[in-house]
């Protein structure tokens, strides 16, 4: 059993729209920074999930209303996909913090669309995670027991500078909101050790494994767990804070799962990595 905590549904045929409109496929290709790939039916998507033992995929939108006037999947599109495939998909919401109605949109997504958390991309959405305009969003997440997933570290998206993605940029938000669970995605690569430091200091700080930027997945995962970190750091100190995430469609989940299968670790550590920690992140300590 595996929960994939990091999926962008940009190739899902059910929400595909041609053209360069706010949610058109040409816009997604441009704003997400991906080469042309055709949309896929759910049978094909599900076959890939099954190949990697992926039980659930968590779908992440990115609202770019105030910056580009577009969205890398809307909250409504995410809800539509989850409703169509409730046994395989969960969904997050995204709001552009610069929107005047950001808090209202987020609460509606929690209450009416069933969103399980909030996805934000400070580098792409052009905001500082510690900016006071975020306070209403963090408060809603705390009130509704919903976590926050930040895109962090290297982002392939254009107009998303690395300077805004260093994990230390997020520290104040994490520190000031101890009752909100935060995930800094992609192990905040290349700042892996800074990411580790944040997790050591803040138990409400998590990360995911979607970092296949160099080499093959097997080589990248082995380096992450044995070189970038000491070979026992994860098991001894970070056992409840690291989750499986693929960054589909940029990376293929079943390939990343195969790469992680080859990394030596105990059964407990592997179960936590593949699904237990994700449930705790999504639902809180009682999960």
Tab-separated table of C-alpha atoms in Angstrom:
chain	number	residue	atom	x	y	z
A	1	UNK	CA	0.000	0.000	0.000
A	2	UNK	CA	1.295	3.418	-0.993
A	3	UNK	CA	-0.189	6.912	-0.758
A	4	UNK	CA	1.300	9.258	-3.347
A	5	UNK	CA	1.222	12.673	-1.690
A	6	UNK	CA	2.290	14.681	-4.733
A	7	UNK	CA	0.359	14.427	-7.998
A	8	UNK	CA	-0.520	17.232	-10.422
A	9	UNK	CA	-3.435	15.974	-12.582
A	10	UNK	CA	-2.427	17.873	-15.703
A	11	UNK	CA	-2.673	14.818	-17.962
A	12	UNK	CA	-6.063	13.621	-16.721
A	13	UNK	CA	-8.323	13.325	-19.772
A	14	UNK	CA	-11.448	14.046	-17.719
A	15	UNK	CA	-10.423	17.674	-17.118
A	16	UNK	CA	-8.528	18.225	-20.370
A	17	UNK	CA	-9.330	21.443	-22.230
A	18	UNK	CA	-7.523	22.362	-25.423
A	19	UNK	CA	-6.221	25.848	-26.130
A	20	UNK	CA	-4.588	28.665	-24.209
A	21	UNK	CA	-7.420	29.706	-21.894
A	22	UNK	CA	-6.967	29.988	-18.100
A	23	UNK	CA	-7.197	26.202	-17.712
A	24	UNK	CA	-6.291	25.215	-21.279
A	25	UNK	CA	-3.660	22.575	-21.930
A	26	UNK	CA	-1.343	25.001	-23.722
A	27	UNK	CA	-1.387	27.210	-20.625
A	28	UNK	CA	-0.628	24.221	-18.406
A	29	UNK	CA	2.298	23.215	-20.615
A	30	UNK	CA	3.698	26.735	-20.459
A	31	UNK	CA	3.108	27.523	-16.779
A	32	UNK	CA	4.068	24.066	-15.484
A	33	UNK	CA	7.126	23.982	-17.718
A	34	UNK	CA	6.611	20.561	-19.247
A	35	UNK	CA	7.203	19.266	-22.735
A	36	UNK	CA	4.210	18.176	-24.755
A	37	UNK	CA	2.521	15.090	-23.390
A	38	UNK	CA	-0.941	13.991	-24.404
A	39	UNK	CA	-3.799	13.511	-21.922
A	40	UNK	CA	-4.418	10.034	-20.508
A	41	UNK	CA	-7.647	8.213	-19.722
A	42	UNK	CA	-8.180	7.025	-16.171
A	43	UNK	CA	-7.735	3.370	-17.132
A	44	UNK	CA	-4.170	4.152	-18.179
A	45	UNK	CA	-3.551	6.347	-15.133
A	46	UNK	CA	-4.893	3.635	-12.844
A	47	UNK	CA	-2.696	1.021	-14.515
A	48	UNK	CA	0.351	3.152	-13.669
A	49	UNK	CA	-0.857	3.482	-10.087
A	50	UNK	CA	-1.275	-0.279	-9.835
A	51	UNK	CA	2.204	-0.853	-11.255
A	52	UNK	CA	3.611	1.055	-8.276
A	53	UNK	CA	1.192	-0.339	-5.664
A	54	UNK	CA	-0.260	3.174	-5.343
A	55	UNK	CA	-3.554	2.909	-3.472
A	56	UNK	CA	-4.305	6.636	-3.412
A	57	UNK	CA	-3.042	9.664	-5.290
A	58	UNK	CA	-3.351	13.093	-3.681
A	59	UNK	CA	-4.124	15.674	-6.379
A	60	UNK	CA	-2.604	19.147	-6.069
A	61	UNK	CA	-3.868	22.243	-7.922
A	62	UNK	CA	-2.063	25.596	-8.077
A	63	UNK	CA	-4.167	28.770	-8.236
A	64	UNK	CA	-2.381	31.497	-10.216
A	65	UNK	CA	-5.300	33.919	-10.422
A	66	UNK	CA	-3.398	37.014	-9.309
A	67	UNK	CA	-0.154	36.307	-11.143
A	68	UNK	CA	-1.081	34.841	-14.536
A	69	UNK	CA	-4.875	34.690	-14.448
A	70	UNK	CA	-4.756	30.913	-14.767
A	71	UNK	CA	-4.836	27.774	-12.638
A	72	UNK	CA	-2.902	24.524	-12.868
A	73	UNK	CA	-6.201	22.700	-12.289
A	74	UNK	CA	-8.982	24.409	-10.374
A	75	UNK	CA	-10.395	23.324	-7.030
A	76	UNK	CA	-13.597	22.371	-8.811
A	77	UNK	CA	-11.720	20.190	-11.310
A	78	UNK	CA	-9.966	18.422	-8.446
A	79	UNK	CA	-13.295	17.831	-6.699
A	80	UNK	CA	-14.765	16.458	-9.945
A	81	UNK	CA	-11.933	13.935	-10.288
A	82	UNK	CA	-12.215	12.839	-6.663
A	83	UNK	CA	-15.976	12.421	-6.983
A	84	UNK	CA	-15.487	10.294	-10.109
A	85	UNK	CA	-12.834	8.068	-8.489
A	86	UNK	CA	-13.343	8.257	-4.712
A	87	UNK	CA	-11.580	4.964	-4.026
A	88	UNK	CA	-8.324	6.082	-5.711
A	89	UNK	CA	-8.079	9.873	-5.428
A	90	UNK	CA	-7.988	12.512	-2.706
A	91	UNK	CA	-7.709	16.211	-3.426
A	92	UNK	CA	-6.233	19.407	-2.020
A	93	UNK	CA	-7.343	22.963	-2.716
A	94	UNK	CA	-5.217	25.910	-3.766
A	95	UNK	CA	-5.859	29.631	-3.447
A	96	UNK	CA	-3.741	32.518	-4.618
A	97	UNK	CA	-3.017	34.416	-1.377
A	98	UNK	CA	-3.193	37.720	-3.264
A	99	UNK	CA	-6.897	37.166	-4.013
A	100	UNK	CA	-9.205	39.356	-1.951
A	101	UNK	CA	-11.529	36.362	-1.534
A	102	UNK	CA	-8.775	33.830	-0.751
A	103	UNK	CA	-10.080	32.880	2.704
A	104	UNK	CA	-13.663	32.483	1.463
A	105	UNK	CA	-12.554	30.323	-1.461
A	106	UNK	CA	-10.471	28.118	0.824
A	107	UNK	CA	-13.230	27.606	3.379
A	108	UNK	CA	-15.685	26.782	0.596
A	109	UNK	CA	-13.207	24.220	-0.736
A	110	UNK	CA	-12.959	22.592	2.689
A	111	UNK	CA	-16.691	22.600	3.437
A	112	UNK	CA	-18.280	22.098	0.016
A	113	UNK	CA	-15.617	20.450	-2.161
A	114	UNK	CA	-14.127	18.148	0.470
A	115	UNK	CA	-10.533	19.336	0.029
A	116	UNK	CA	-8.175	17.561	2.416
A	117	UNK	CA	-5.581	20.341	2.588
A	118	UNK	CA	-4.121	23.488	1.058
A	119	UNK	CA	-1.441	23.540	-1.656
A	120	UNK	CA	0.643	26.711	-2.022
A	121	UNK	CA	3.603	27.598	-4.241
A	122	UNK	CA	5.351	30.716	-2.858
A	123	UNK	CA	7.882	30.964	-5.692
A	124	UNK	CA	5.263	30.687	-8.437
A	125	UNK	CA	2.516	32.593	-6.623
A	126	UNK	CA	4.966	35.330	-5.583
A	127	UNK	CA	4.462	35.566	-1.833
A	128	UNK	CA	6.390	35.210	1.413
A	129	UNK	CA	5.042	32.372	3.617
A	130	UNK	CA	5.383	34.616	6.687
A	131	UNK	CA	3.427	37.509	5.140
A	132	UNK	CA	0.458	38.574	7.322
A	133	UNK	CA	-1.922	38.052	4.382
A	134	UNK	CA	-1.439	34.306	4.897
A	135	UNK	CA	-2.686	34.369	8.488
A	136	UNK	CA	-6.351	33.910	7.591
A	137	UNK	CA	-5.458	30.846	5.509
A	138	UNK	CA	-3.341	29.266	8.235
A	139	UNK	CA	-6.124	29.946	10.743
A	140	UNK	CA	-8.656	28.158	8.545
A	141	UNK	CA	-6.329	25.177	8.173
A	142	UNK	CA	-5.983	24.974	11.948
A	143	UNK	CA	-9.730	25.340	12.545
A	144	UNK	CA	-10.598	22.647	9.995
A	145	UNK	CA	-7.652	20.357	10.824
A	146	UNK	CA	-6.281	20.597	7.286
A	147	UNK	CA	-2.547	20.506	6.475
A	148	UNK	CA	-0.586	22.822	4.195
A	149	UNK	CA	1.671	21.544	1.414
A	150	UNK	CA	4.221	24.071	0.154
A	151	UNK	CA	6.096	23.574	-3.101
A	152	UNK	CA	9.725	24.049	-1.990
A	153	UNK	CA	13.229	23.652	-3.361
A	154	UNK	CA	13.901	23.385	-7.083
A	155	UNK	CA	10.839	24.042	-9.211
A	156	UNK	CA	10.806	23.413	-12.954
A	157	UNK	CA	8.039	25.974	-13.433
A	158	UNK	CA	9.099	29.212	-15.156
A	159	UNK	CA	8.963	32.435	-13.115
A	160	UNK	CA	9.480	30.500	-9.876
A	161	UNK	CA	12.866	31.673	-8.525
A	162	UNK	CA	14.903	29.403	-6.293
A	163	UNK	CA	15.491	32.280	-3.896
A	164	UNK	CA	11.842	31.989	-2.821
A	165	UNK	CA	12.063	28.224	-2.301
A	166	UNK	CA	14.827	27.820	0.279
A	167	UNK	CA	13.336	25.859	3.196
A	168	UNK	CA	14.518	28.450	5.716
A	169	UNK	CA	12.091	30.878	4.040
A	170	UNK	CA	9.276	28.822	5.552
A	171	UNK	CA	10.611	28.596	9.103
A	172	UNK	CA	8.710	31.487	10.631
A	173	UNK	CA	5.346	30.233	9.333
A	174	UNK	CA	6.076	26.748	10.685
A	175	UNK	CA	7.318	28.119	14.010
A	176	UNK	CA	4.377	30.474	14.544
A	177	UNK	CA	1.726	27.832	13.755
A	178	UNK	CA	2.671	24.706	15.740
A	179	UNK	CA	-0.845	23.275	15.407
A	180	UNK	CA	-0.759	23.344	11.609
A	181	UNK	CA	0.978	20.493	9.778
A	182	UNK	CA	3.256	21.746	6.983
A	183	UNK	CA	4.917	19.748	4.208
A	184	UNK	CA	7.810	21.311	2.300
A	185	UNK	CA	7.726	19.242	-0.869
A	186	UNK	CA	10.597	17.718	-2.841
A	187	UNK	CA	12.784	17.419	0.299
A	188	UNK	CA	13.375	21.115	-0.515
A	189	UNK	CA	16.157	19.839	-2.814
A	190	UNK	CA	18.973	20.873	-3.119
A	191	UNK	CA	18.700	22.062	0.517
A	192	UNK	CA	18.287	18.569	1.953
A	193	UNK	CA	20.180	19.175	5.186
A	194	UNK	CA	18.381	22.438	5.841
A	195	UNK	CA	15.173	20.463	5.363
A	196	UNK	CA	16.381	17.874	7.851
A	197	UNK	CA	17.208	20.633	10.343
A	198	UNK	CA	13.675	22.028	10.106
A	199	UNK	CA	12.135	18.600	10.691
A	200	UNK	CA	14.387	18.003	13.691
A	201	UNK	CA	13.363	21.327	15.207
A	202	UNK	CA	9.655	21.380	14.309
A	203	UNK	CA	7.545	18.222	14.689
A	204	UNK	CA	4.795	19.828	12.573
A	205	UNK	CA	7.165	19.937	9.571
A	206	UNK	CA	7.105	17.170	6.931
A	207	UNK	CA	8.536	16.543	3.472
A	208	UNK	CA	8.090	14.190	0.503
A	209	UNK	CA	10.378	12.208	-1.790
A	210	UNK	CA	9.643	13.795	-5.180
A	211	UNK	CA	13.208	14.850	-6.033
A	212	UNK	CA	14.274	12.941	-9.161
A	213	UNK	CA	16.192	15.791	-10.798
A	214	UNK	CA	19.519	14.090	-11.615
A	215	UNK	CA	20.545	10.530	-12.479
A	216	UNK	CA	18.044	7.676	-12.594
A	217	UNK	CA	15.420	7.372	-9.838
A	218	UNK	CA	17.240	4.475	-8.154
A	219	UNK	CA	20.493	6.438	-7.972
A	220	UNK	CA	18.752	9.597	-6.779
A	221	UNK	CA	16.821	7.863	-3.994
A	222	UNK	CA	19.857	5.935	-2.808
A	223	UNK	CA	21.851	9.146	-2.632
A	224	UNK	CA	19.061	10.951	-0.767
A	225	UNK	CA	18.752	8.311	1.949
A	226	UNK	CA	22.434	7.377	2.319
A	227	UNK	CA	24.581	10.357	1.223
A	228	UNK	CA	22.577	13.591	1.414
A	229	UNK	CA	21.383	12.183	4.729
A	230	UNK	CA	23.266	9.727	6.895
A	231	UNK	CA	22.072	6.150	6.189
A	232	UNK	CA	20.214	5.940	9.521
A	233	UNK	CA	18.948	9.505	9.832
A	234	UNK	CA	15.506	8.714	8.457
A	235	UNK	CA	14.903	5.663	10.660
A	236	UNK	CA	16.349	7.132	13.840
A	237	UNK	CA	15.174	10.733	13.712
A	238	UNK	CA	12.688	11.409	10.884
A	239	UNK	CA	10.538	8.287	10.916
A	240	UNK	CA	7.243	10.189	11.192
A	241	UNK	CA	7.956	13.142	8.895
A	242	UNK	CA	8.871	11.803	5.425
A	243	UNK	CA	6.192	10.772	2.906
A	244	UNK	CA	6.150	9.166	-0.518
A	245	UNK	CA	5.525	11.719	-3.257
A	246	UNK	CA	6.188	11.366	-6.986
A	247	UNK	CA	5.481	14.764	-8.598
A	248	UNK	CA	3.518	13.030	-11.351
A	249	UNK	CA	3.340	13.790	-14.289
A	250	UNK	CA	6.898	15.103	-14.183
A	251	UNK	CA	8.152	11.848	-12.675
A	252	UNK	CA	6.490	8.427	-12.918
A	253	UNK	CA	5.271	7.152	-9.565
A	254	UNK	CA	5.921	3.472	-10.258
A	255	UNK	CA	9.552	4.204	-11.155
A	256	UNK	CA	10.083	6.187	-7.960
A	257	UNK	CA	8.425	3.431	-5.917
A	258	UNK	CA	10.758	0.851	-7.465
A	259	UNK	CA	13.733	3.052	-6.646
A	260	UNK	CA	12.671	3.402	-3.014
A	261	UNK	CA	12.077	-0.343	-2.732
A	262	UNK	CA	15.820	-0.733	-3.327
A	263	UNK	CA	16.804	1.593	-0.452
A	264	UNK	CA	17.639	-0.462	2.663
A	265	UNK	CA	15.290	0.238	5.581
A	266	UNK	CA	13.206	-1.629	8.145
A	267	UNK	CA	9.629	-2.754	7.525
A	268	UNK	CA	8.332	-0.110	9.956
A	269	UNK	CA	10.306	2.642	8.237
A	270	UNK	CA	9.038	1.575	4.809
A	271	UNK	CA	5.407	1.433	5.948
A	272	UNK	CA	5.721	4.901	7.451
A	273	UNK	CA	7.294	6.237	4.272
A	274	UNK	CA	4.722	4.657	1.984
A	275	UNK	CA	1.477	5.379	3.850
A	276	UNK	CA	1.388	5.712	7.640
A	277	UNK	CA	2.999	9.153	7.794
A	278	UNK	CA	0.757	10.414	4.987
A	279	UNK	CA	-2.338	9.462	6.984
A	280	UNK	CA	-0.940	11.221	10.040
A	281	UNK	CA	-0.159	14.309	7.966
A	282	UNK	CA	-3.623	14.347	6.421
A	283	UNK	CA	-5.661	13.572	9.527
A	284	UNK	CA	-3.554	14.473	12.577
A	285	UNK	CA	-1.964	12.543	15.423
A	286	UNK	CA	-4.874	10.182	15.975
A	287	UNK	CA	-4.552	8.668	12.498
